[in-house]
XYZ file of C-alpha atoms in Angstrom:
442
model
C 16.411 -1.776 -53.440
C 16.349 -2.361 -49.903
C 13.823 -2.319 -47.686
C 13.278 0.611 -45.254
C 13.495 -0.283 -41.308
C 10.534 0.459 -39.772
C 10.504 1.384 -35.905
C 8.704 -0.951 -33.710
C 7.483 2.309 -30.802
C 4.848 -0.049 -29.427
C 3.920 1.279 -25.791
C 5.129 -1.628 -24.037
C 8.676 -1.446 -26.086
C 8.619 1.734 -25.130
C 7.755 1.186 -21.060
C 10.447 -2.124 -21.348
C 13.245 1.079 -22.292
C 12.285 3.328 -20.223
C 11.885 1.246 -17.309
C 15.215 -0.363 -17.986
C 17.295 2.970 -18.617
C 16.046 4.751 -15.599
C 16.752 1.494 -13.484
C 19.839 1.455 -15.296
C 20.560 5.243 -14.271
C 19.053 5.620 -11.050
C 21.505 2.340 -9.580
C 24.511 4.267 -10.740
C 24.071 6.951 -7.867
C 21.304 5.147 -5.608
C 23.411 4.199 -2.758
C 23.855 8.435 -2.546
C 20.626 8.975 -3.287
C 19.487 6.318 -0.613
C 22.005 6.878 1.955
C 23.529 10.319 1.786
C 20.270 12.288 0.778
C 17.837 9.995 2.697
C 15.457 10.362 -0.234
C 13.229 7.265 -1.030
C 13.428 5.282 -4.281
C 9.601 5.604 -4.616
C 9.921 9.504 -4.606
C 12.653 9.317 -7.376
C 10.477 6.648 -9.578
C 7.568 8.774 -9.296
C 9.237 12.201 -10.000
C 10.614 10.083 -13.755
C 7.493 8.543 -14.481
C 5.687 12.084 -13.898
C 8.567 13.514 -16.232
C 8.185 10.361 -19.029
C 4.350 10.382 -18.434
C 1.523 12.349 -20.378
C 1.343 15.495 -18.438
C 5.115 16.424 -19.872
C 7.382 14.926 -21.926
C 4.026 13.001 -23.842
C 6.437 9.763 -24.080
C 4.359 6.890 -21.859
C 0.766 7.031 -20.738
C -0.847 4.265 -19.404
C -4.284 5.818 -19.179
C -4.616 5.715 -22.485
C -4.563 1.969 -22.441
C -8.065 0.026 -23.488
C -7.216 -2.373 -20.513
C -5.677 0.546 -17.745
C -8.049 -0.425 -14.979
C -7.481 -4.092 -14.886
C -3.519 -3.410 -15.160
C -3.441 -1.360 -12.494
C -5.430 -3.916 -10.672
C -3.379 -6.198 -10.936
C -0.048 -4.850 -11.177
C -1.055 -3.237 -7.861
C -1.846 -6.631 -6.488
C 1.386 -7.883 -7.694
C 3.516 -5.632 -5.770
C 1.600 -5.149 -2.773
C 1.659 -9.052 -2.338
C 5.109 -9.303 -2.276
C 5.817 -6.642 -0.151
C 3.587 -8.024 2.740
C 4.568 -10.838 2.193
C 8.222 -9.842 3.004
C 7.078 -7.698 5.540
C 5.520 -11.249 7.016
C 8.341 -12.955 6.540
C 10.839 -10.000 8.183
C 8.983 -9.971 11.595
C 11.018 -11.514 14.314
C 9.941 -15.064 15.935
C 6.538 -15.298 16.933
C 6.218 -11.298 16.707
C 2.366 -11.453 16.095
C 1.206 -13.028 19.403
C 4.118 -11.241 21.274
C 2.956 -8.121 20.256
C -0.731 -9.012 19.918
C -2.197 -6.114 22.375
C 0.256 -3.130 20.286
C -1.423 -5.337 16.905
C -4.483 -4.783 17.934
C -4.783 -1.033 18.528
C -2.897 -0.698 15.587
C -5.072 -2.593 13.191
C -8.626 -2.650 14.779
C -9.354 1.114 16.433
C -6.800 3.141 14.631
C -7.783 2.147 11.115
C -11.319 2.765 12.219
C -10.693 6.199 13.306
C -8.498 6.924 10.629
C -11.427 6.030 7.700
C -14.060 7.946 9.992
C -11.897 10.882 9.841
C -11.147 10.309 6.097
C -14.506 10.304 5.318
C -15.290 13.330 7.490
C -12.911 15.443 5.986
C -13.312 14.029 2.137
C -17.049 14.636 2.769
C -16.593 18.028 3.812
C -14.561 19.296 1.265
C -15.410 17.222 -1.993
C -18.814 18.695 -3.519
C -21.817 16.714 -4.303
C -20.855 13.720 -1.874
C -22.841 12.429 1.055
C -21.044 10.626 3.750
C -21.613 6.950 2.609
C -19.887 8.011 -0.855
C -17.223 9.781 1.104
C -16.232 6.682 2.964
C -15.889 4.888 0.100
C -12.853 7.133 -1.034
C -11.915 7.358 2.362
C -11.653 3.562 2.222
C -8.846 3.434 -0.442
C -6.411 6.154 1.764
C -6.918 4.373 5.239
C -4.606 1.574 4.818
C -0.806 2.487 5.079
C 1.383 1.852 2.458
C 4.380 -1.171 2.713
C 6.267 0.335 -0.374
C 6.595 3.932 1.183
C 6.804 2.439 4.697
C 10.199 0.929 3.748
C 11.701 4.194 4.146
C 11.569 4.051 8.042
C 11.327 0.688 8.089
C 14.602 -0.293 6.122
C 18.043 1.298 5.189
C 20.650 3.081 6.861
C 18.416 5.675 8.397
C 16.386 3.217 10.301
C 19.306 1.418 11.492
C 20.428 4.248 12.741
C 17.636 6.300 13.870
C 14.795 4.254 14.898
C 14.394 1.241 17.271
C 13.545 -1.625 15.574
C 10.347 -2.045 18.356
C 9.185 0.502 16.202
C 10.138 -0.576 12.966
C 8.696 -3.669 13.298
C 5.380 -2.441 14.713
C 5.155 -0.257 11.381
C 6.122 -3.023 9.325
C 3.825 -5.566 10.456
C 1.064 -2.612 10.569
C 1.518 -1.666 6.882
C 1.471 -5.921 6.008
C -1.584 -6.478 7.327
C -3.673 -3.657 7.200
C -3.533 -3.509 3.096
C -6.057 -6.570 3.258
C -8.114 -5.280 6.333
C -8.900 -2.463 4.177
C -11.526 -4.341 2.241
C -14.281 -4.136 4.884
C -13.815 -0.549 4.897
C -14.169 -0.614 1.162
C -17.001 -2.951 0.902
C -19.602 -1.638 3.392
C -19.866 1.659 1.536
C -20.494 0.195 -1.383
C -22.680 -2.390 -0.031
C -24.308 -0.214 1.412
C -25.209 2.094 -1.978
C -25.243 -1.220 -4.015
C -28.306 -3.407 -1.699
C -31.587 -2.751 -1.857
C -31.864 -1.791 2.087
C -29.487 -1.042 4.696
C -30.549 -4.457 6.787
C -29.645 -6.773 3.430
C -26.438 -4.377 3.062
C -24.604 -4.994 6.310
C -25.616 -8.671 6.040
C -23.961 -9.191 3.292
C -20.988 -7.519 4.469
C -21.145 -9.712 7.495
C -21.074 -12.789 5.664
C -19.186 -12.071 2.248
C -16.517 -9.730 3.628
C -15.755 -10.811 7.389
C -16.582 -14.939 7.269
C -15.680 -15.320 3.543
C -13.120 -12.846 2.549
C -10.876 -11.740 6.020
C -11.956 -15.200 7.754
C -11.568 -17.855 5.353
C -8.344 -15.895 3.696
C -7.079 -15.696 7.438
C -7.559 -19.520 7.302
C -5.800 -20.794 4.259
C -2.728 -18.061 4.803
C -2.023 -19.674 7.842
C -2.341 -23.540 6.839
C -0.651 -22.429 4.021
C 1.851 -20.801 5.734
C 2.233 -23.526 7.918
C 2.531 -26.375 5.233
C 5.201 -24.531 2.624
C 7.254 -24.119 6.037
C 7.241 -28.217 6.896
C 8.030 -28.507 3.317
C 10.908 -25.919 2.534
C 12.334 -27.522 5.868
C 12.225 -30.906 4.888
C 13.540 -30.380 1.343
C 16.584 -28.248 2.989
C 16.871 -31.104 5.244
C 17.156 -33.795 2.829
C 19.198 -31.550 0.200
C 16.439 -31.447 -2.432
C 15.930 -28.051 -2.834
C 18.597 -25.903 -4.708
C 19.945 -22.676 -3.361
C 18.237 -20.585 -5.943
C 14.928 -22.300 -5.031
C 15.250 -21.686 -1.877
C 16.208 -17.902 -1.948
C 13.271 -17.041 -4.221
C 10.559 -19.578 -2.415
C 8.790 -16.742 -0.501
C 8.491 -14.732 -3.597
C 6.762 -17.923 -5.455
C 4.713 -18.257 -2.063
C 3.079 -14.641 -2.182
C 2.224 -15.239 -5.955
C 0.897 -18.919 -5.330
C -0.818 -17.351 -2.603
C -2.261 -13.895 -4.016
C -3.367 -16.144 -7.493
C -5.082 -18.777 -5.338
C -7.194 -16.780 -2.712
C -7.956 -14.127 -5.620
C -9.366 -17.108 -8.068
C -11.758 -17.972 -4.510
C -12.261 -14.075 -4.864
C -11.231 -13.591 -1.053
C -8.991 -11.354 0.176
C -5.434 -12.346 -1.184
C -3.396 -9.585 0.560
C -4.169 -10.715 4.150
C -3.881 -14.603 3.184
C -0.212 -14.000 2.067
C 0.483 -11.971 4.961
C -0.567 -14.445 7.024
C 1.255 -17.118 4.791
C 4.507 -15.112 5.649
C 4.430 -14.582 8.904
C 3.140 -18.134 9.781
C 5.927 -19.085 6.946
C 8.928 -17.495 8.806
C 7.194 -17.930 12.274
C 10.197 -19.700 14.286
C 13.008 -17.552 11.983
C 14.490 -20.192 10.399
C 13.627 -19.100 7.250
C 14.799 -15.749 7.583
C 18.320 -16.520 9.290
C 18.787 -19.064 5.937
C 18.128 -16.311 3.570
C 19.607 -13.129 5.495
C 22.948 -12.691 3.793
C 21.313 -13.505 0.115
C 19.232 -10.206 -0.511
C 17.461 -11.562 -3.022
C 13.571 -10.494 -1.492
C 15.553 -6.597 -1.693
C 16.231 -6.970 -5.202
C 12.970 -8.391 -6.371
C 11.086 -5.669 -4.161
C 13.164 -2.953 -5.821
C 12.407 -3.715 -8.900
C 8.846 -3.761 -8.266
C 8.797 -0.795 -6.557
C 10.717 0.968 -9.338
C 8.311 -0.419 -11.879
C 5.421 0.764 -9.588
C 5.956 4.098 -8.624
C 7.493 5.056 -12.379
C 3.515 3.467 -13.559
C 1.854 5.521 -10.579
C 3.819 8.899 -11.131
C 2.836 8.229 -15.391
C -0.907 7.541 -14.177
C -1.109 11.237 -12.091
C -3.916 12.836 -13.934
C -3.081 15.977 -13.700
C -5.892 17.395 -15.864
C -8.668 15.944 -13.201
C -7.782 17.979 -10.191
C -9.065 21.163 -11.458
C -11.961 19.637 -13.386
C -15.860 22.240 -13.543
C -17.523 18.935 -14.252
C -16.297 16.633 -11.945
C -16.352 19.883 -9.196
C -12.982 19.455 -8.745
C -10.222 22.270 -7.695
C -7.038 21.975 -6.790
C -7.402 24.263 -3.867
C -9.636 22.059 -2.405
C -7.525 19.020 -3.138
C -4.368 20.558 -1.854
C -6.536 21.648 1.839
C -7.865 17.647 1.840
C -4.045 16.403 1.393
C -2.914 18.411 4.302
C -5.772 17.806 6.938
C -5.974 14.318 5.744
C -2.096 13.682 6.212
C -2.117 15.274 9.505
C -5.589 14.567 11.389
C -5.966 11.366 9.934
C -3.325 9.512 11.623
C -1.052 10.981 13.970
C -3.321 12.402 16.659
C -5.121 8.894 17.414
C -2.116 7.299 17.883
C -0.497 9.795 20.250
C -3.879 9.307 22.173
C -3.789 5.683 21.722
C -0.102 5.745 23.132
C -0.422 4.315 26.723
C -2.453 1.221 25.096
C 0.657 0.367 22.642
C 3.217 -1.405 24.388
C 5.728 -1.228 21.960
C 5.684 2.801 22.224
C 7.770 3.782 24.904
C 7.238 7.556 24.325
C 4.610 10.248 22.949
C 7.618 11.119 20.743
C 7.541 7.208 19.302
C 4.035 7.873 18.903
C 3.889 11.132 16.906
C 6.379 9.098 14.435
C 4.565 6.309 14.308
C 1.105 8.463 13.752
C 2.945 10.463 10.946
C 4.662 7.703 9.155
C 1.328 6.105 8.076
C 2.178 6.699 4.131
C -0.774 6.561 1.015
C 0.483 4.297 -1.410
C -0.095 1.970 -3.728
C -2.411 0.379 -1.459
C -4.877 3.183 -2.669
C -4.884 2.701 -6.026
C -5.117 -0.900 -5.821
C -8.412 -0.083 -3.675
C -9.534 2.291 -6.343
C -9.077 -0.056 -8.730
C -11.493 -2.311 -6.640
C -13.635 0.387 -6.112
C -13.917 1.056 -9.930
C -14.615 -2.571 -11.190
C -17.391 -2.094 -8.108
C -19.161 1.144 -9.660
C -18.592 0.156 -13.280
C -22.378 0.673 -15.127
C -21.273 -2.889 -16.881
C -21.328 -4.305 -13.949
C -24.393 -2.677 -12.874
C -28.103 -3.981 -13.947
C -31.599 -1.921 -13.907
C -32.691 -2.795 -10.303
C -29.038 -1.639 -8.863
C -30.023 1.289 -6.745
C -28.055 4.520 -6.537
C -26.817 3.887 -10.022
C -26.344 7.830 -10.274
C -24.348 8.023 -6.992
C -22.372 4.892 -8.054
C -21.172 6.358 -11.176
C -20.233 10.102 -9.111
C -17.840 7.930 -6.469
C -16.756 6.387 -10.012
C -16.007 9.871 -11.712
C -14.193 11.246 -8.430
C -12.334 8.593 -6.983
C -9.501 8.038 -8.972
C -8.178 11.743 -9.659
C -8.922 12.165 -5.524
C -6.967 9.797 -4.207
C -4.455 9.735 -6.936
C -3.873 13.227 -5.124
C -4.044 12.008 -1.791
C -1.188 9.644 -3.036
C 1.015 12.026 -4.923
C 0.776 13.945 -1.767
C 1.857 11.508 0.275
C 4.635 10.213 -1.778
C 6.123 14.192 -1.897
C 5.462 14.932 1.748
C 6.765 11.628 3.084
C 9.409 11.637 1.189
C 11.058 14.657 2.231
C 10.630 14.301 5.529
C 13.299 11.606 5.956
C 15.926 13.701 4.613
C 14.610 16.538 6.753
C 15.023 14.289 10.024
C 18.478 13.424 9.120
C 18.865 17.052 8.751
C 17.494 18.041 12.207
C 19.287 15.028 14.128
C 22.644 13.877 14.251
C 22.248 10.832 16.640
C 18.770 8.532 17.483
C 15.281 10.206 17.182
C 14.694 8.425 20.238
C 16.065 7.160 23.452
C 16.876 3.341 23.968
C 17.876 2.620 19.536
């Protein structure tokens, strides 16, 4: 008698089919989806992996992995490093020090005053948190997102709608500032985590600004500056295949991200920094501007990601007695957050950025500051950081550590559902409102 066939329905089978169907599905109609609706693929992806995850039709849930926080981690990392690093490697010639005073205000005051107000507001609303806690959370939602960015950034609406000044001062905003949100991170924790507040921002001194954002700014740009001598001379003495060539950023940002993260410095910025120094003169990107290939890679990582991110809402944790939780609360934090956190300090900040013409360039460049998968990578970070394993009897504030633990994940997991929902409707609702450019001089 023969033997019965017994299904195989191991989770990761089961993600491979999913993932592969919906790809499969979605590319049938995207160029509507994309181009007549103006709705982003990271909206779709996280609308079917909220439908596929636990929360409704049961069929793929992640967070009931063993391993779930180190996945994230590093899928997270995965994606987010190539997408700055084609964000580097986009940026017209020498954009960096041409735009260096717009950079600047963009990177240095803006993110500060958008974590202060984070942390304000999260502090104020979320129970049983004291300020230092609160800008730990606030940490993860300061940076703006490269993935959701894309939407004004890329595609037929930004051709047509927005200048590229602008989209390349969001662009080269959202690459870098993914890494600079480490400090942010870091002194809150150092700061519950050290013994006194003197041995705290030491520390932070020397392990976050000299070794991580200093000595990652370093070896980006040698290495930056080396693979492009290299890729030049191979082209130029016909070593290098076309198929080499097309996907030799993509191998960059992984060489990259695996190096600097095996120092245990701050990848992110390093292959930034490797892009941009990478494509500095635009050779580079004129060679590879007809071949697409960084679109499709980044699609499919963005697919993957947001399907795993709209799975990984937990739903149950918003409204949760024991973690004092509501969603009332959460729902008031996503809309002063989204709106006070951003926009109003760069409409202020307006006659310092050069490459803002108008206040009406500036109130679209202060809302299009997305929360993405930036965030949960910083969670992620933050996690490992308040895990009791990784805690010993003398760590102080073990009690506090373990709260920012229990609340961090379903809060900004909120913040970036939010985001992903109210960003990406207001593209379509744009188009809707304007029939030539948002802004004078496209």
């Amino acid at each position: 008698m023969a033997s019965p066939v017994v299904l195989d329905a191991a989770p990761e089978h089961v993600a491979y089919a999913l993932l592969g169907c919906f790809i499969i599905f979605f590319g049938l109609v995207s160029l509507f989806v994309k181009e007549k609706l103006f709705i982003s693929e990271a909206f779709v992806s996280t609308a079917f992996g909220i439908i596929i995850g636990p929360y409704a039709l049961g069929i793929f849930d992640p967070m009931s992995w063993k391993e779930y926080d180190v996945v994230t981690l590093e899928f997270t990392r995965i994606v987010i490093a190539v997408q700055v690093m084609a964000a580097g490697v986009s940026l017209p010639r020498s954009y960096i020090l041409q735009e260096k005073r717009s950079m600047f205000m963009m990177i240095v005051p803006l993110m500060v005053c958008m974590w202060i107000t984070s942390s304000s507001l999260i502090w104020a609303l979320i129970p049983d948190l004291d300020f230092t806690e609160a800008m730990i959370l606030a940490a993860c939602v300061t940076p703006t997102d490269p993935v959701l960015s894309n939407s004004v950034v890329k595609g037929r609406f930004a051709e047509k709608y927005v200048p590229p000044r602008i989209r390349y001062l969001l662009s080269a905003e959202s690459g870098i500032n993914d890494g600079m949100g480490i400090p942010f991170l870091y002194l809150g924790l150092y700061l519950l985590r050290e013994q006194t507040i003197g041995g705290a921002f030491t520390k932070w001194c020397y392990m976050i600004w000299a070794y991580q954002i200093l000595l990652s700014v370093v070896i980006g740009g040698l290495v930056g500056a080396a693979a492009r001598k290299l890729v030049k001379g191979a082209k130029n003495r016909n070593l290098i295949d076309k198929e080499s060539f097309l996907v030799f950023s993509i191998a960059l940002a992984l060489a990259v991200s695996g190096c600097v993260s095996i120092l245990a410095s701050d990848d992110l910025l390093a292959v930034f920094i490797a892009g941009n120094v990478f494509a500095w003169d635009d050779w580079f990107s004129n060679e590879i501007a007809e071949a697409h290939i960084q679109e499709i890679i980044d699609m499919l990582l963005n697919l993957a990601c947001f399907v795993y991110i709209g799975a990984s809402i937990p739903f149950s944790r918003f409204h949760d007695l024991i973690l004092e939780l509501s969603v009332w609360r959460l729902i008031v934090l996503a809309i002063v957050v989204l709106i006070f956190r951003r926009m109003p300090f760069v409409i202020a900040m307006k006659p310092l950025i050069p490459a803002l013409s108008t206040y009406r360039e500036a109130a679209f460049a202060g809302w299009f500051g997305p929360i993405g998968v930036g965030a949960v990578y910083l969670s992620k970070i933050a996690a490992g950081m308040t895990d009791e394993a990784h805690m010993s009897e003398n760590t102080p504030n073990i009690e506090r550590l373990l709260r920012v633990r229990s609340v961090i994940f379903p809060v900004v997991m909120f913040l970036v559902f939010s985001s992903v929902l109210i960003h990406g409707i207001t593209v379509p609702l744009l188009h809707l409102q304007y029939n030539e450019c948002l802004f004078r001089h496209c």
